[in-house]
GROMACS .gro file of C-alpha atoms in nm:
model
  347
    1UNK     CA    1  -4.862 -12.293  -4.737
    2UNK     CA    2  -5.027 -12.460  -4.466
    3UNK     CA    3  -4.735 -12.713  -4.388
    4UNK     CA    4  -4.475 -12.517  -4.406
    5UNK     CA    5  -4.636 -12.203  -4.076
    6UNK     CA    6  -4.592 -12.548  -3.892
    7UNK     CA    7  -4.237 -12.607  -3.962
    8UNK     CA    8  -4.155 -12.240  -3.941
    9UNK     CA    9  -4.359 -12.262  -3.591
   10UNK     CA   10  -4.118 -12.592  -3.464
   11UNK     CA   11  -3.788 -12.397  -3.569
   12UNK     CA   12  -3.826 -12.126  -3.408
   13UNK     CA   13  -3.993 -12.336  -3.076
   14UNK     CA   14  -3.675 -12.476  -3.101
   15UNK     CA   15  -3.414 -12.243  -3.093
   16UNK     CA   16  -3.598 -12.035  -2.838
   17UNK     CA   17  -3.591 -12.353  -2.647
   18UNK     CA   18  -3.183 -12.389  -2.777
   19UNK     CA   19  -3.170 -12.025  -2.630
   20UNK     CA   20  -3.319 -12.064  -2.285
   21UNK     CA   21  -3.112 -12.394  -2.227
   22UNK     CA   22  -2.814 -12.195  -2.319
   23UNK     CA   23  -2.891 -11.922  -2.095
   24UNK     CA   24  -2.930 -12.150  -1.798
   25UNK     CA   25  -2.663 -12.289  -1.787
   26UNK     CA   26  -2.457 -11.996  -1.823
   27UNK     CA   27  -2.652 -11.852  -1.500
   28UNK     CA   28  -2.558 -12.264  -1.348
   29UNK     CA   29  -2.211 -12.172  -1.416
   30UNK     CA   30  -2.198 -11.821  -1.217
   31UNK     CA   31  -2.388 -11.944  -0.934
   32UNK     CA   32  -2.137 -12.242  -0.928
   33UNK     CA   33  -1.895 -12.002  -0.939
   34UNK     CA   34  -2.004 -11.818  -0.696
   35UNK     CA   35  -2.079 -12.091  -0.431
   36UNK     CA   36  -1.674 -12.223  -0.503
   37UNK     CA   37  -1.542 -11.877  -0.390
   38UNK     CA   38  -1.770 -11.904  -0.030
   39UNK     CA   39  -1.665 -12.297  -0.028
   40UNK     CA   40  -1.296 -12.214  -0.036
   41UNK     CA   41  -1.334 -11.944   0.196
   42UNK     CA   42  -1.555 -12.110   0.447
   43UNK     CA   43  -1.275 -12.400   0.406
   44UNK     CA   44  -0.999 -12.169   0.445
   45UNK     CA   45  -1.198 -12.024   0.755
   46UNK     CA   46  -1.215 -12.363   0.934
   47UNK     CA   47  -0.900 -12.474   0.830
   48UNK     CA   48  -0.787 -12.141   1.036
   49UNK     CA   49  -0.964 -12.239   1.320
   50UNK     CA   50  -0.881 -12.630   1.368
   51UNK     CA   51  -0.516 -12.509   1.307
   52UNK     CA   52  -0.519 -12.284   1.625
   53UNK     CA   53  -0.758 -12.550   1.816
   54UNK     CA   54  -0.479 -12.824   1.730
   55UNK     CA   55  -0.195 -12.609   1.831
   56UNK     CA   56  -0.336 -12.322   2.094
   57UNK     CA   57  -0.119 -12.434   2.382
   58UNK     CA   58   0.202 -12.415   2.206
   59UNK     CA   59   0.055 -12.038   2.080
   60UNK     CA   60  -0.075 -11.972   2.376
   61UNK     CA   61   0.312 -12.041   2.584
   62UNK     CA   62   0.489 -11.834   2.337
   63UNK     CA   63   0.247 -11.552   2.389
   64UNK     CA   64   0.306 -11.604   2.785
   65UNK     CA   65   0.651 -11.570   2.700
   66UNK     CA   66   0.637 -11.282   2.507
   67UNK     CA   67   0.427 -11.083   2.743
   68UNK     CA   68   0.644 -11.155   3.058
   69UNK     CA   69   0.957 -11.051   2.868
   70UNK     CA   70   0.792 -10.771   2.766
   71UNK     CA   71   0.650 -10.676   3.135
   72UNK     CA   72   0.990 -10.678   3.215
   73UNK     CA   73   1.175 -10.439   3.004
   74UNK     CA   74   0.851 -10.210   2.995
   75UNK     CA   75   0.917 -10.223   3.388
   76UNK     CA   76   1.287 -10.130   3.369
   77UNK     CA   77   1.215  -9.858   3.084
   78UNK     CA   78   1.181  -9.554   3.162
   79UNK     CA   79   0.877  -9.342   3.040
   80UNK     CA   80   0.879  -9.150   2.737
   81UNK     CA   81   0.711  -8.846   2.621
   82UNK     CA   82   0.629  -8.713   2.253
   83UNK     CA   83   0.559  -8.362   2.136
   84UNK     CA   84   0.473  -8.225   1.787
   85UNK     CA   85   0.552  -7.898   1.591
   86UNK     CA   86   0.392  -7.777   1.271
   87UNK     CA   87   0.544  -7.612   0.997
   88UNK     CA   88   0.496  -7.439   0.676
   89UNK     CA   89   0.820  -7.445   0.477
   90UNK     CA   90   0.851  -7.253   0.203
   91UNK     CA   91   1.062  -7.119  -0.116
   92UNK     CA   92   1.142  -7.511  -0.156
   93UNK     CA   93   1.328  -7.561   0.203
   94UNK     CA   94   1.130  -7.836   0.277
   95UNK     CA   95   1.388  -8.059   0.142
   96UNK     CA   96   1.670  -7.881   0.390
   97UNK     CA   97   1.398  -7.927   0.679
   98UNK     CA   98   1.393  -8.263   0.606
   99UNK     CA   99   1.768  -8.360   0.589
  100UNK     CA  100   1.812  -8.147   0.951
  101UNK     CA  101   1.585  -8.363   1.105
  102UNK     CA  102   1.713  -8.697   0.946
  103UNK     CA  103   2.081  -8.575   1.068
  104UNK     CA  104   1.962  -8.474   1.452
  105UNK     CA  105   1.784  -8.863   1.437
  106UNK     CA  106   2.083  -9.023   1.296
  107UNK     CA  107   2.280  -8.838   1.597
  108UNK     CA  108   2.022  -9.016   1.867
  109UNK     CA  109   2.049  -9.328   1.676
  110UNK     CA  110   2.418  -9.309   1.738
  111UNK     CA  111   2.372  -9.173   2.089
  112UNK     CA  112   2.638  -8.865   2.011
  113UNK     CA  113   2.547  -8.693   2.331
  114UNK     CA  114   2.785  -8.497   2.269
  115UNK     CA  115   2.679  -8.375   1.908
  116UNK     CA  116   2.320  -8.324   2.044
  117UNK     CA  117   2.479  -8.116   2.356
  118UNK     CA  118   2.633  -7.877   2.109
  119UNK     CA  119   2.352  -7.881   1.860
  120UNK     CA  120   2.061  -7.753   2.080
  121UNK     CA  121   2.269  -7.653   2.375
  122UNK     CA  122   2.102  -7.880   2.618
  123UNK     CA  123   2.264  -8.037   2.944
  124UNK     CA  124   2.430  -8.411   2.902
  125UNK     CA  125   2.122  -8.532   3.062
  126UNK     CA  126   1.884  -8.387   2.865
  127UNK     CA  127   2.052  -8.458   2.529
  128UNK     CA  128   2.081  -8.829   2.647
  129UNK     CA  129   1.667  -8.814   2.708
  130UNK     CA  130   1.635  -8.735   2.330
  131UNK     CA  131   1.520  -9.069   2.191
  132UNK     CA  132   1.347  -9.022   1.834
  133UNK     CA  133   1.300  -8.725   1.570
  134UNK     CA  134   1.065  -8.772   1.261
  135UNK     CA  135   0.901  -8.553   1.028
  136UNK     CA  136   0.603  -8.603   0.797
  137UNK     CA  137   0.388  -8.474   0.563
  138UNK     CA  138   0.015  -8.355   0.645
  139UNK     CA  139  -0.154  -8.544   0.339
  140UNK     CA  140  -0.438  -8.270   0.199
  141UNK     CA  141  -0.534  -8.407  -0.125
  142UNK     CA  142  -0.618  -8.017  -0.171
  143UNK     CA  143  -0.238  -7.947  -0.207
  144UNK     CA  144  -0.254  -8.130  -0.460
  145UNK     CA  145  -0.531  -7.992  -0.683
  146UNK     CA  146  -0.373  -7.643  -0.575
  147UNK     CA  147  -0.031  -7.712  -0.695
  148UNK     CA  148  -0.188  -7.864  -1.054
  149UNK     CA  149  -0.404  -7.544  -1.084
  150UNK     CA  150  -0.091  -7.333  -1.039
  151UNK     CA  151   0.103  -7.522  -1.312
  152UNK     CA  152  -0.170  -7.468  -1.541
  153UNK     CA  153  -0.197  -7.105  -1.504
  154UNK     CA  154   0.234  -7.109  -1.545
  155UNK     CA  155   0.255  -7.335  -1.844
  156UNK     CA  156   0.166  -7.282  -2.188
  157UNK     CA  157  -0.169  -7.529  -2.359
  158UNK     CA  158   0.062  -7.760  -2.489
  159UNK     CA  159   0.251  -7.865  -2.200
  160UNK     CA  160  -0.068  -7.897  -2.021
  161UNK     CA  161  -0.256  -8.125  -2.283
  162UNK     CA  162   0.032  -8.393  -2.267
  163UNK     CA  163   0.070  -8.319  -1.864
  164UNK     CA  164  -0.279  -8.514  -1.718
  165UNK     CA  165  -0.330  -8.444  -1.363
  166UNK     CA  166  -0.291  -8.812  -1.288
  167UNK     CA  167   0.059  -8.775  -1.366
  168UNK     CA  168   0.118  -8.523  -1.198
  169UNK     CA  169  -0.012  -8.644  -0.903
  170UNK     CA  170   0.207  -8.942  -0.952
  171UNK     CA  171   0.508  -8.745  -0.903
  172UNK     CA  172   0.400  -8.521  -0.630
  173UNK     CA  173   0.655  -8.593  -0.316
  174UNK     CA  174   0.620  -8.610   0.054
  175UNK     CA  175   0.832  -8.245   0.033
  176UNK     CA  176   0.568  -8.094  -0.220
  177UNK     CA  177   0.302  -8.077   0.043
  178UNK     CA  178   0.185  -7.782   0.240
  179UNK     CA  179   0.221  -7.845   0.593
  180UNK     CA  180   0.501  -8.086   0.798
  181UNK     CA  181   0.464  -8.233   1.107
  182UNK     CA  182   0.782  -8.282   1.352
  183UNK     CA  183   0.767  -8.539   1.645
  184UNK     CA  184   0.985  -8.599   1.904
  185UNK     CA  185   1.019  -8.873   2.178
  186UNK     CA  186   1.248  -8.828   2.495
  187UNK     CA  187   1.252  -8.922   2.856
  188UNK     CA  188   1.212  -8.578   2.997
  189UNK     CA  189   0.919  -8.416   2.944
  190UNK     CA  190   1.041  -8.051   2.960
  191UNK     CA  191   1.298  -8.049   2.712
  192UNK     CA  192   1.071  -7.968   2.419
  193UNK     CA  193   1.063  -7.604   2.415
  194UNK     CA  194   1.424  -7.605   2.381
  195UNK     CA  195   1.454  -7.763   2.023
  196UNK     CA  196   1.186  -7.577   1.808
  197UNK     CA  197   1.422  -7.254   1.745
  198UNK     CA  198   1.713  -7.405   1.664
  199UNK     CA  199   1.516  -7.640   1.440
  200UNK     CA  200   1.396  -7.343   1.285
  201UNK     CA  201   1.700  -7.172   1.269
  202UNK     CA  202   1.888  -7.411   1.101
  203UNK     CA  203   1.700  -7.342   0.757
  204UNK     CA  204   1.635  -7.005   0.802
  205UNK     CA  205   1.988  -6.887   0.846
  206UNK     CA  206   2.080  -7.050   0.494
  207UNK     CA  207   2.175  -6.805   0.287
  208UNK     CA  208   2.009  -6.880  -0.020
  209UNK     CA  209   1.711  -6.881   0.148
  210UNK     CA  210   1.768  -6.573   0.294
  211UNK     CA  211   1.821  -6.428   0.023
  212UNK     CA  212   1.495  -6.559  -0.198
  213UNK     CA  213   1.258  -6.438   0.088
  214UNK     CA  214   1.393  -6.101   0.084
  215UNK     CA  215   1.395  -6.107  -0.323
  216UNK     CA  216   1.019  -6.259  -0.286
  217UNK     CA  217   0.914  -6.009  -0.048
  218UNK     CA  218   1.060  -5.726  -0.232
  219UNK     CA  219   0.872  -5.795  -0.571
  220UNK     CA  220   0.515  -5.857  -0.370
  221UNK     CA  221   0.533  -5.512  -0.178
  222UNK     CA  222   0.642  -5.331  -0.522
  223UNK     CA  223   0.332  -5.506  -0.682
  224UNK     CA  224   0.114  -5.462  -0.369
  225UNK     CA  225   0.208  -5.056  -0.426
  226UNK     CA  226   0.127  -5.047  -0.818
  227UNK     CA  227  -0.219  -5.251  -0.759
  228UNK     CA  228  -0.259  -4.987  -0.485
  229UNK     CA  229  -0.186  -4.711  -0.722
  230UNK     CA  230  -0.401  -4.852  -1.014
  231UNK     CA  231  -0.666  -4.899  -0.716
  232UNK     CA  232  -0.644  -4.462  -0.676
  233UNK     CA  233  -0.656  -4.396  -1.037
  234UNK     CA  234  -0.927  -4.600  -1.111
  235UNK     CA  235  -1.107  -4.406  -0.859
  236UNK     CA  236  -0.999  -4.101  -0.955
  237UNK     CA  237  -1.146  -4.117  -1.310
  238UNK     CA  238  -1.433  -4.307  -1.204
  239UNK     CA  239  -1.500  -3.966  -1.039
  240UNK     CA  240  -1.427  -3.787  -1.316
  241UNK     CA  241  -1.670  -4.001  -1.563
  242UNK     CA  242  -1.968  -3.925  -1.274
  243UNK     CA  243  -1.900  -3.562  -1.331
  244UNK     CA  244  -1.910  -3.596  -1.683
  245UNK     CA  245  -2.219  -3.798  -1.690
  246UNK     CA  246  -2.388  -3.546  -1.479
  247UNK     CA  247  -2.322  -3.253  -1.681
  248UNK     CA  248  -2.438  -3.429  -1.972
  249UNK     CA  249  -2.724  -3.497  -1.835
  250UNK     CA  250  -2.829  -3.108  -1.711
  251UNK     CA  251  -2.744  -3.026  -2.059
  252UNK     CA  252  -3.047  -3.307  -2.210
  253UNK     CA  253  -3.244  -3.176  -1.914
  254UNK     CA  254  -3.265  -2.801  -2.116
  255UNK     CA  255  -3.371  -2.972  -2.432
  256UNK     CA  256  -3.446  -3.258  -2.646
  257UNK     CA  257  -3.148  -3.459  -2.799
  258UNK     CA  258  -3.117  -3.834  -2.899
  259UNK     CA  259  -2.846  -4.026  -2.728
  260UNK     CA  260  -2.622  -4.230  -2.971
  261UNK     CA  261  -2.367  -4.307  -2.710
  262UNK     CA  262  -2.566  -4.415  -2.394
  263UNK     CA  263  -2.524  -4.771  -2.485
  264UNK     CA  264  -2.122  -4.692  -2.486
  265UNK     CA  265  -2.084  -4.455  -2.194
  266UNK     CA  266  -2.265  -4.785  -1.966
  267UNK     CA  267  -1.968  -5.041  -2.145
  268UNK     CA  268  -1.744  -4.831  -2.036
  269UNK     CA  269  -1.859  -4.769  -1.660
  270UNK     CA  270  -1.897  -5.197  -1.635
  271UNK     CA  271  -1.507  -5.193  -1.818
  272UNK     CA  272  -1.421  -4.963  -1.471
  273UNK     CA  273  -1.608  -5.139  -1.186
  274UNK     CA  274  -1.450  -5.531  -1.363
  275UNK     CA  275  -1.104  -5.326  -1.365
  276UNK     CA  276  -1.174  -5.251  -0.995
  277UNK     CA  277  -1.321  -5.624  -0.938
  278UNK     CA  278  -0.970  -5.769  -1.092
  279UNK     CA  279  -0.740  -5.523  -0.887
  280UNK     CA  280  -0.908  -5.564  -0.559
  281UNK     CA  281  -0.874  -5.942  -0.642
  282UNK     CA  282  -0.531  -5.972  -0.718
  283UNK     CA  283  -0.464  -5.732  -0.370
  284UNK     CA  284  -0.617  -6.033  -0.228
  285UNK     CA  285  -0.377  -6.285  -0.342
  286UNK     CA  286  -0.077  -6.068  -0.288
  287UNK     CA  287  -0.175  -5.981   0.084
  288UNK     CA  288  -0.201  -6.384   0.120
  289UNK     CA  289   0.153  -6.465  -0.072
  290UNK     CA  290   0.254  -6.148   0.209
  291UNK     CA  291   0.147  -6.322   0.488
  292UNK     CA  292   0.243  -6.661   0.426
  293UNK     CA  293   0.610  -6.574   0.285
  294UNK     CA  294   0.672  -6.324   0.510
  295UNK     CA  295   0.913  -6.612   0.677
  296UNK     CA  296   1.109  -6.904   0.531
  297UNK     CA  297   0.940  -7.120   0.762
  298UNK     CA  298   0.590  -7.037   0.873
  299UNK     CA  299   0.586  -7.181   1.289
  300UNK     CA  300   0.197  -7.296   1.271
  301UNK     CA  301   0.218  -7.453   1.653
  302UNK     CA  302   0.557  -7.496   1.835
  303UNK     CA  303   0.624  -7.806   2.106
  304UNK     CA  304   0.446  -7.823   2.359
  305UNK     CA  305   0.674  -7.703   2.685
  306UNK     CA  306   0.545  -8.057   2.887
  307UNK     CA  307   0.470  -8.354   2.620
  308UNK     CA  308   0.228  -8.595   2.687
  309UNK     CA  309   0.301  -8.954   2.774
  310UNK     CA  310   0.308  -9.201   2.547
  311UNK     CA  311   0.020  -9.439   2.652
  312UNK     CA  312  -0.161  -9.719   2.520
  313UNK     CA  313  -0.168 -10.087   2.487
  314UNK     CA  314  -0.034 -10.095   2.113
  315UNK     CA  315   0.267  -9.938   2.275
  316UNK     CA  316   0.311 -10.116   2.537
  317UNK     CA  317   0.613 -10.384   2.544
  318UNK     CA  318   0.452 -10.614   2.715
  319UNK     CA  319   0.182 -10.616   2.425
  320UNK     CA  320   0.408 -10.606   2.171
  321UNK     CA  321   0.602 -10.909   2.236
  322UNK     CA  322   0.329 -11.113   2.337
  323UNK     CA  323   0.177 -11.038   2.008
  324UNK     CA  324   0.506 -11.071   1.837
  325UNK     CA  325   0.502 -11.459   2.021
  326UNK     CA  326   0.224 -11.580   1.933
  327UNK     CA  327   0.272 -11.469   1.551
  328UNK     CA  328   0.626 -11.621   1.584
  329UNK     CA  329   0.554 -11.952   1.706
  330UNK     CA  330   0.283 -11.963   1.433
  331UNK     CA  331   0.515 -11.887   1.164
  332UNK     CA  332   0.755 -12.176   1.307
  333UNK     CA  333   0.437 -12.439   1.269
  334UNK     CA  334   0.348 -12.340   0.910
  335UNK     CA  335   0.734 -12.420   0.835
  336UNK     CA  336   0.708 -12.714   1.003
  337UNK     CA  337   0.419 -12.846   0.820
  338UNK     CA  338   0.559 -12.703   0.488
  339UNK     CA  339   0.829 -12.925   0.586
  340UNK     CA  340   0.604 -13.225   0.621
  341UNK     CA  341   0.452 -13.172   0.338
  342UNK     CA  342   0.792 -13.146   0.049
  343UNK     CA  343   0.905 -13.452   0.255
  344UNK     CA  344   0.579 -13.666   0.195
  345UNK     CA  345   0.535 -13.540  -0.140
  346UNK     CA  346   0.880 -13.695  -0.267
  347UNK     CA  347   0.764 -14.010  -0.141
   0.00000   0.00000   0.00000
């Protein structure tokens, strides 16, 4: 007994011993690790740096070149001016808003004077001024959340179970969301208020659409009367139950009785003030879908009449080619010692 505590003693010395070595070097090996990624990007850091020390004159002429090119056409250019319009497009014409703006864009690109003349009934020199049209989305990640909560209350369980929301986020568009921005550049900055209506007008006059908003607005003011009706009798027999209730309750006041149904008549007056609650609720909603559908295309701030100048060194030409440059001629060095370095390596 006594020889073998010492042997048992030994073993396990040694594979706790086994164990720590094993566990150090596992910790030698992250730390390694570790120090190699800093290494290679402290190396990668200075190899930046004696790269631009070795070749900062050639840079630095390409960059002088850039920016006096630049100073020149942003001398001979004329100013330009931007101004934005928000809208809220709805019963799907987002798509339609969309493709009118891409076609008045692709008529600048073009430079159809003409086209733009007849489009928004502006003078030759003010449809010539017109330089750029975009539109975008305002990105609210609450659109989205909104949209998936409506498509759960429309769809049954089972489409819903094998519908996740990331999924549906995935295929949630640029046209889904709530609210659009439109932008336009031109040289004048007084021929803004001029484009917003017939942008407008352009989707609103479509037919179809037409036609859905009046449909839409149809079915919300018949339900808007019915709630309001349900709203009145509710009311009405709520009145009729307090009556009731008080005459029972002169008729306890003359004698004793024991009340059976008290526990009923007070389910009944909470069924009458949640039926109230749910009505007044849904009013809610309906006086929202009212306001915001009243129109195919809710105008949430027209162009301004004067639009601001755009401004700004990251806009500037001079800037921009200067940059541009310098990242060009740095391009053409890395080539060049790409070059060298397939030529040496056949060797």
């Amino acid at each position: 007994m006594s020889t073998n505590q010492p042997t048992n003693k030994n073993e396990e010395e040694v594979d706790l011993g086994s164990l720590f070595i094993i566990i150090g070097r596992g910790f030698s090996k992250l730390f390694n690790f570790i120090g190699n990624i800093f290494k290679g990007i402290f190396h990668a850091f200075i190899s930046i740096l004696i790269f631009i020390k070795e070749n900062i004159v050639k840079i630095g002429i390409a960059a002088v070149v850039g920016f006096s090119i630049g100073a020149f056409f942003q001398v001979k250019s004329q100013d330009k001016y931007e101004s934005e319009m928000l809208v809220q497009p709805n019963f799907k014409s987002a798509s339609q808003l969309y493709n009118n703006i891409n076609y008045y864009n692709d008529l600048v690109k073009q430079k159809d004077t003409s086209g733009i003349q007849n489009t928004f009934k502006l003078s030759k020199p003010e449809a010539a001024s017109l330089k750029k049209f975009t539109i975008e989305p305002i990105v609210n990640e609450n659109d989205i959340i909104n949209s998936y909560n409506d498509f759960i209350l429309d769809v049954d369980t089972t489409t819903v179970k094998s519908y996740t929301f990331d999924e549906f986020k995935a295929s949630f568009t640029n046209l889904d969301y709530k609210i659009h921005r439109i932008k336009v550049i031109a040289e004048k900055n007084n021929v803004f208020s001029k484009l917003d209506e017939v942008i407008i007008s352009s989707v609103i006059n479509n037919k179809y659409f037409k036609r859905v908003k009046e449909l839409t607005n149809e079915n919300l003011n018949r339900t808007d009367s019915i709630y309001r009706q349900n709203l009145a009798q509710l009311d009405s027999l709520r009145k009729v139950y307090m009556q009731v209730m008080v005459e029972e309750a002169k008729k306890q006041s003359t004698g004793t009785s024991i009340d059976l149904g008290g526990q009923k008549r007070t389910t009944k007056e909470l069924e009458l003030f949640d039926s109230n609650r749910r009505i007044n609720s849904d009013l809610e909603e309906i006086v929202t879908d009212k306001s915001e559908k009243y129109e195919v295309i809710n105008v949430i701030s027209n162009f301004q009449p004067i639009g601001s100048e755009i401004k700004g060194v990251t806009k500037n030409k001079a800037f921009q080619l200067a940059l541009l440059g310098a990242l060009g001629m740095i391009f053409i060095l890395l080539l060049l010692r790409v070059n060298s370095y397939l030529n040496n390596y056949k060797k």
